[in-house]
CSV table of C-alpha atoms in Angstrom, one decimal:
chain,number,residue,atom,x,y,z
A,1,MET,CA,19.8,-24.8,45.1
A,2,ASN,CA,23.1,-26.1,43.5
A,3,HIS,CA,25.4,-24.0,41.4
A,4,TYR,CA,24.1,-25.4,38.1
A,5,LYS,CA,20.4,-24.7,38.9
A,6,ALA,CA,21.3,-21.2,40.1
A,7,PHE,CA,23.2,-20.5,36.8
A,8,ALA,CA,20.3,-21.8,34.7
A,9,CYS,CA,17.9,-19.4,36.6
A,10,VAL,CA,20.2,-16.5,35.9
A,11,LEU,CA,20.3,-17.3,32.2
A,12,LEU,CA,16.5,-17.6,32.1
A,13,LEU,CA,16.0,-14.2,33.8
A,14,ALA,CA,18.6,-12.6,31.6
A,15,SER,CA,16.9,-13.9,28.4
A,16,LEU,CA,13.5,-12.7,29.6
A,17,PHE,CA,14.9,-9.2,30.3
A,18,ILE,CA,16.6,-9.0,26.9
A,19,PHE,CA,13.5,-10.0,24.9
A,20,SER,CA,11.3,-7.7,27.0
A,21,CYS,CA,13.5,-4.7,26.3
A,22,GLY,CA,13.5,-4.9,22.5
A,23,ASP,CA,11.7,-2.8,19.9
A,24,ASP,CA,8.5,-1.2,21.4
A,25,ASP,CA,6.7,-1.5,18.1
A,26,PRO,CA,4.4,-4.5,17.9
A,27,PRO,CA,5.5,-7.1,15.3
A,28,PHE,CA,3.5,-7.5,12.1
A,29,PRO,CA,0.8,-10.1,12.4
A,30,THR,CA,2.0,-13.5,11.3
A,31,GLU,CA,-1.3,-14.1,9.4
A,32,LEU,CA,-2.4,-11.1,7.4
A,33,THR,CA,-5.8,-10.7,5.7
A,34,THR,CA,-5.9,-11.2,2.0
A,35,TYR,CA,-5.6,-7.4,1.4
A,36,HIS,CA,-3.3,-5.5,3.6
A,37,PHE,CA,-0.5,-3.0,3.9
A,38,THR,CA,2.4,-3.1,6.3
A,39,GLY,CA,5.4,-0.9,6.6
A,40,ARG,CA,7.4,1.4,8.9
A,41,ILE,CA,7.3,5.2,9.0
A,42,ASN,CA,10.5,6.5,10.5
A,43,GLY,CA,10.9,3.1,12.2
A,44,ASP,CA,7.3,2.9,13.6
A,45,SER,CA,5.1,0.1,12.4
A,46,LEU,CA,2.1,0.8,10.2
A,47,ILE,CA,-0.5,-1.8,9.6
A,48,TYR,CA,-3.7,-1.7,7.6
A,49,LEU,CA,-6.0,-4.6,7.1
A,50,GLU,CA,-9.1,-5.0,4.8
A,51,ASP,CA,-11.5,-6.1,7.5
A,52,GLY,CA,-10.9,-3.4,10.2
A,53,THR,CA,-9.6,-5.8,12.8
A,54,ASP,CA,-6.4,-3.7,13.3
A,55,LEU,CA,-6.1,-0.7,15.6
A,56,ASN,CA,-6.6,1.7,12.7
A,57,GLY,CA,-10.1,0.4,12.1
A,58,SER,CA,-9.6,0.3,8.4
A,59,GLY,CA,-11.6,-1.0,5.4
A,60,PHE,CA,-10.4,-1.5,1.9
A,61,PHE,CA,-11.8,0.3,-1.2
A,62,SER,CA,-10.9,0.4,-4.9
A,63,ASP,CA,-12.0,2.4,-7.9
A,64,LYS,CA,-10.8,3.8,-11.3
A,65,ASP,CA,-10.9,7.2,-13.0
A,66,SER,CA,-10.6,8.3,-16.6
A,67,SER,CA,-9.3,11.4,-18.3
A,68,ARG,CA,-8.6,12.6,-21.8
A,69,VAL,CA,-5.5,14.3,-23.2
A,70,GLY,CA,-6.0,15.3,-26.8
A,71,ASP,CA,-7.4,12.2,-28.6
A,72,ASP,CA,-6.2,9.7,-26.0
A,73,CYS,CA,-8.1,8.2,-23.1
A,74,PHE,CA,-6.2,7.5,-19.8
A,75,VAL,CA,-7.4,5.4,-16.9
A,76,THR,CA,-6.0,5.6,-13.4
A,77,TYR,CA,-6.6,2.9,-10.8
A,78,GLU,CA,-6.9,3.6,-7.0
A,79,ALA,CA,-6.7,1.3,-4.0
A,80,GLN,CA,-7.0,2.5,-0.4
A,81,PHE,CA,-7.2,1.4,3.2
A,82,ARG,CA,-9.6,4.0,4.7
A,83,ASN,CA,-10.0,4.8,8.3
A,84,LEU,CA,-13.6,3.8,9.0
A,85,THR,CA,-14.0,6.0,12.0
A,86,GLY,CA,-13.2,9.2,10.3
A,87,GLY,CA,-13.7,8.3,6.6
A,88,THR,CA,-10.2,9.5,5.7
A,89,ALA,CA,-7.8,7.3,3.7
A,90,GLY,CA,-5.1,5.7,5.8
A,91,VAL,CA,-2.9,4.6,2.9
A,92,TYR,CA,-3.7,5.4,-0.7
A,93,PHE,CA,-2.2,3.8,-3.9
A,94,THR,CA,-2.6,5.5,-7.2
A,95,PHE,CA,-1.7,3.5,-10.3
A,96,ASN,CA,-1.6,6.5,-12.6
A,97,LYS,CA,-2.5,6.2,-16.3
A,98,PHE,CA,-1.9,2.5,-16.5
A,99,PHE,CA,-4.2,2.5,-19.5
A,100,GLU,CA,-3.7,4.7,-22.6
A,101,GLY,CA,-5.7,4.3,-25.8
A,102,PRO,CA,-8.0,6.1,-28.3
A,103,ASP,CA,-11.2,4.8,-26.7
A,104,CYS,CA,-12.0,4.3,-23.0
A,105,SER,CA,-14.3,1.5,-23.9
A,106,LEU,CA,-11.3,-0.7,-24.8
A,107,GLU,CA,-10.0,-0.6,-21.2
A,108,PRO,CA,-12.3,-3.1,-19.4
A,109,ALA,CA,-11.5,-6.1,-21.7
A,110,ASN,CA,-7.7,-5.5,-21.4
A,111,PHE,CA,-7.1,-4.1,-17.9
A,112,ARG,CA,-5.7,-7.3,-16.4
A,113,THR,CA,-2.7,-7.0,-18.8
A,114,PHE,CA,-1.7,-3.6,-17.5
A,115,PHE,CA,-0.1,-4.7,-14.2
A,116,GLN,CA,3.1,-6.3,-15.4
A,117,LEU,CA,5.6,-7.6,-12.8
A,118,GLY,CA,8.6,-5.4,-12.2
A,119,ASP,CA,9.6,-2.0,-10.9
A,120,TYR,CA,7.6,1.2,-11.5
A,121,ASP,CA,8.5,4.9,-11.0
A,122,PHE,CA,7.1,7.2,-8.4
A,123,ILE,CA,5.8,10.1,-10.4
A,124,ARG,CA,5.4,13.8,-9.7
A,125,ASN,CA,3.9,14.7,-13.1
A,126,GLU,CA,0.3,13.5,-13.3
A,127,LEU,CA,0.6,13.2,-17.0
A,128,ALA,CA,3.1,10.3,-16.6
A,129,LYS,CA,2.5,6.6,-16.1
A,130,GLY,CA,3.6,5.5,-12.6
A,131,VAL,CA,2.7,5.3,-9.0
A,132,ILE,CA,1.7,7.7,-6.2
A,133,PHE,CA,1.6,6.6,-2.6
A,134,GLN,CA,0.0,8.6,0.2
A,135,TRP,CA,-0.4,8.2,3.9
A,136,VAL,CA,-2.8,10.2,6.2
A,137,ASP,CA,-1.5,10.3,9.8
A,138,GLY,CA,-3.4,10.4,13.0
A,139,SER,CA,-3.6,14.2,12.8
A,140,GLN,CA,-5.1,14.0,9.3
A,141,VAL,CA,-1.9,15.3,7.7
A,142,ILE,CA,-1.4,14.0,4.2
A,143,TRP,CA,2.1,12.7,3.3
A,144,SER,CA,2.7,12.0,-0.4
A,145,SER,CA,5.4,10.6,-2.5
A,146,GLN,CA,4.4,13.0,-5.2
A,147,ALA,CA,5.2,16.1,-3.2
A,148,GLY,CA,9.0,15.9,-3.3
A,149,PRO,CA,12.0,14.1,-4.9
A,150,GLN,CA,12.7,10.4,-4.5
A,151,ASN,CA,16.2,8.9,-4.2
A,152,ASN,CA,16.7,5.1,-4.2
A,153,ALA,CA,12.9,4.7,-3.9
A,154,ILE,CA,11.4,1.3,-4.9
A,155,PHE,CA,7.9,0.3,-6.0
A,156,SER,CA,7.8,-3.3,-7.3
A,157,ILE,CA,4.8,-5.4,-8.4
A,158,GLU,CA,5.7,-9.0,-7.5
A,159,THR,CA,2.5,-10.9,-8.3
A,160,ALA,CA,-0.6,-10.0,-10.3
A,161,GLU,CA,-3.5,-12.3,-10.8
A,162,SER,CA,-7.2,-12.5,-11.5
A,163,VAL,CA,-9.6,-12.8,-8.5
A,164,PRO,CA,-13.4,-13.3,-8.4
A,165,ASN,CA,-15.6,-10.4,-9.3
A,166,ASP,CA,-16.8,-8.0,-6.6
A,167,PRO,CA,-19.7,-9.8,-4.9
A,168,ASN,CA,-21.8,-6.6,-4.5
A,169,PHE,CA,-21.3,-4.7,-7.7
A,170,GLY,CA,-19.8,-7.2,-10.2
A,171,PHE,CA,-16.6,-5.3,-10.9
A,172,SER,CA,-13.7,-7.2,-12.4
A,173,ARG,CA,-10.9,-7.4,-9.9
A,174,HIS,CA,-7.2,-8.0,-10.3
A,175,GLN,CA,-5.0,-8.7,-7.2
A,176,VAL,CA,-1.6,-7.0,-7.1
A,177,THR,CA,1.1,-7.6,-4.4
A,178,GLY,CA,4.5,-6.1,-4.0
A,179,SER,CA,6.9,-4.0,-2.0
A,180,LEU,CA,7.8,-0.3,-1.7
A,181,SER,CA,10.1,2.2,0.1
A,182,CYS,CA,10.0,5.9,-0.5
A,183,ARG,CA,10.1,9.4,1.0
A,184,LEU,CA,6.7,11.1,1.9
A,185,TYR,CA,6.3,14.9,2.1
A,186,ASN,CA,3.6,17.1,3.7
A,187,ASP,CA,2.5,20.5,2.4
A,188,ASN,CA,5.2,22.2,4.5
A,189,GLY,CA,8.0,20.3,2.9
A,190,ASP,CA,8.6,18.1,5.9
A,191,PHE,CA,9.3,14.5,5.1
A,192,VAL,CA,9.2,11.0,6.6
A,193,ASP,CA,10.6,7.8,5.3
A,194,LEU,CA,8.5,4.8,4.5
A,195,GLN,CA,10.5,1.6,4.7
A,196,ASN,CA,9.8,-2.1,4.2
A,197,GLY,CA,6.4,-1.5,2.7
A,198,GLN,CA,4.5,-4.7,1.7
A,199,PHE,CA,1.1,-4.7,0.1
A,200,SER,CA,-1.6,-6.9,-1.2
A,201,VAL,CA,-4.4,-4.9,-2.9
A,202,TYR,CA,-6.8,-5.3,-5.8
A,203,VAL,CA,-7.8,-2.9,-8.6
A,204,VAL,CA,-11.2,-2.9,-10.3
A,205,SER,CA,-12.6,-2.3,-13.8
A,206,TYR,CA,-16.1,-2.1,-15.2
A,207,ASP,CA,-17.9,-1.1,-18.3
A,208,TRP,CA,-18.3,2.7,-18.8
């Protein structure tokens, strides 16, 4: 082997060693399902997909809830990637009180207008309009954005558009995509940092 070939072999071996000794976390899939969540918790990758093909065995679910405060009706929308093996939510989005009006029956016809593009606050007061994000870890511990203060946290809706009605129940669906970063707390006051969150979910509405 001449000197040039030997040098090339050394470079090849060095490059293989460098790439094999990088971050132990698997990269995010290059082709995600239509509805998904990816992010990092204290640097470790977290991936949830709608069809359960990921290691978390997750499925996607969405619903809404209404409440009354005085004469006003409020509607909250929920979207979650649930662990199918244990029935517990893996990640849980709450779009809190995105509708407010005198009559809950006015909500279904207008709900596609409630998810405007832009930044939204993480809330601690459930009477406020805003977002709550939760993650349930492998030990079934709940970590929530609502349980502690947020500094430099971001929740941004980047696209929002109509998608076909739910094929099984006929619910109206509205797809929402965006990004988020925040601090999550458990009941003991411990915290973890969610970074580089990216999501594609849908919210639903139906006649009361």
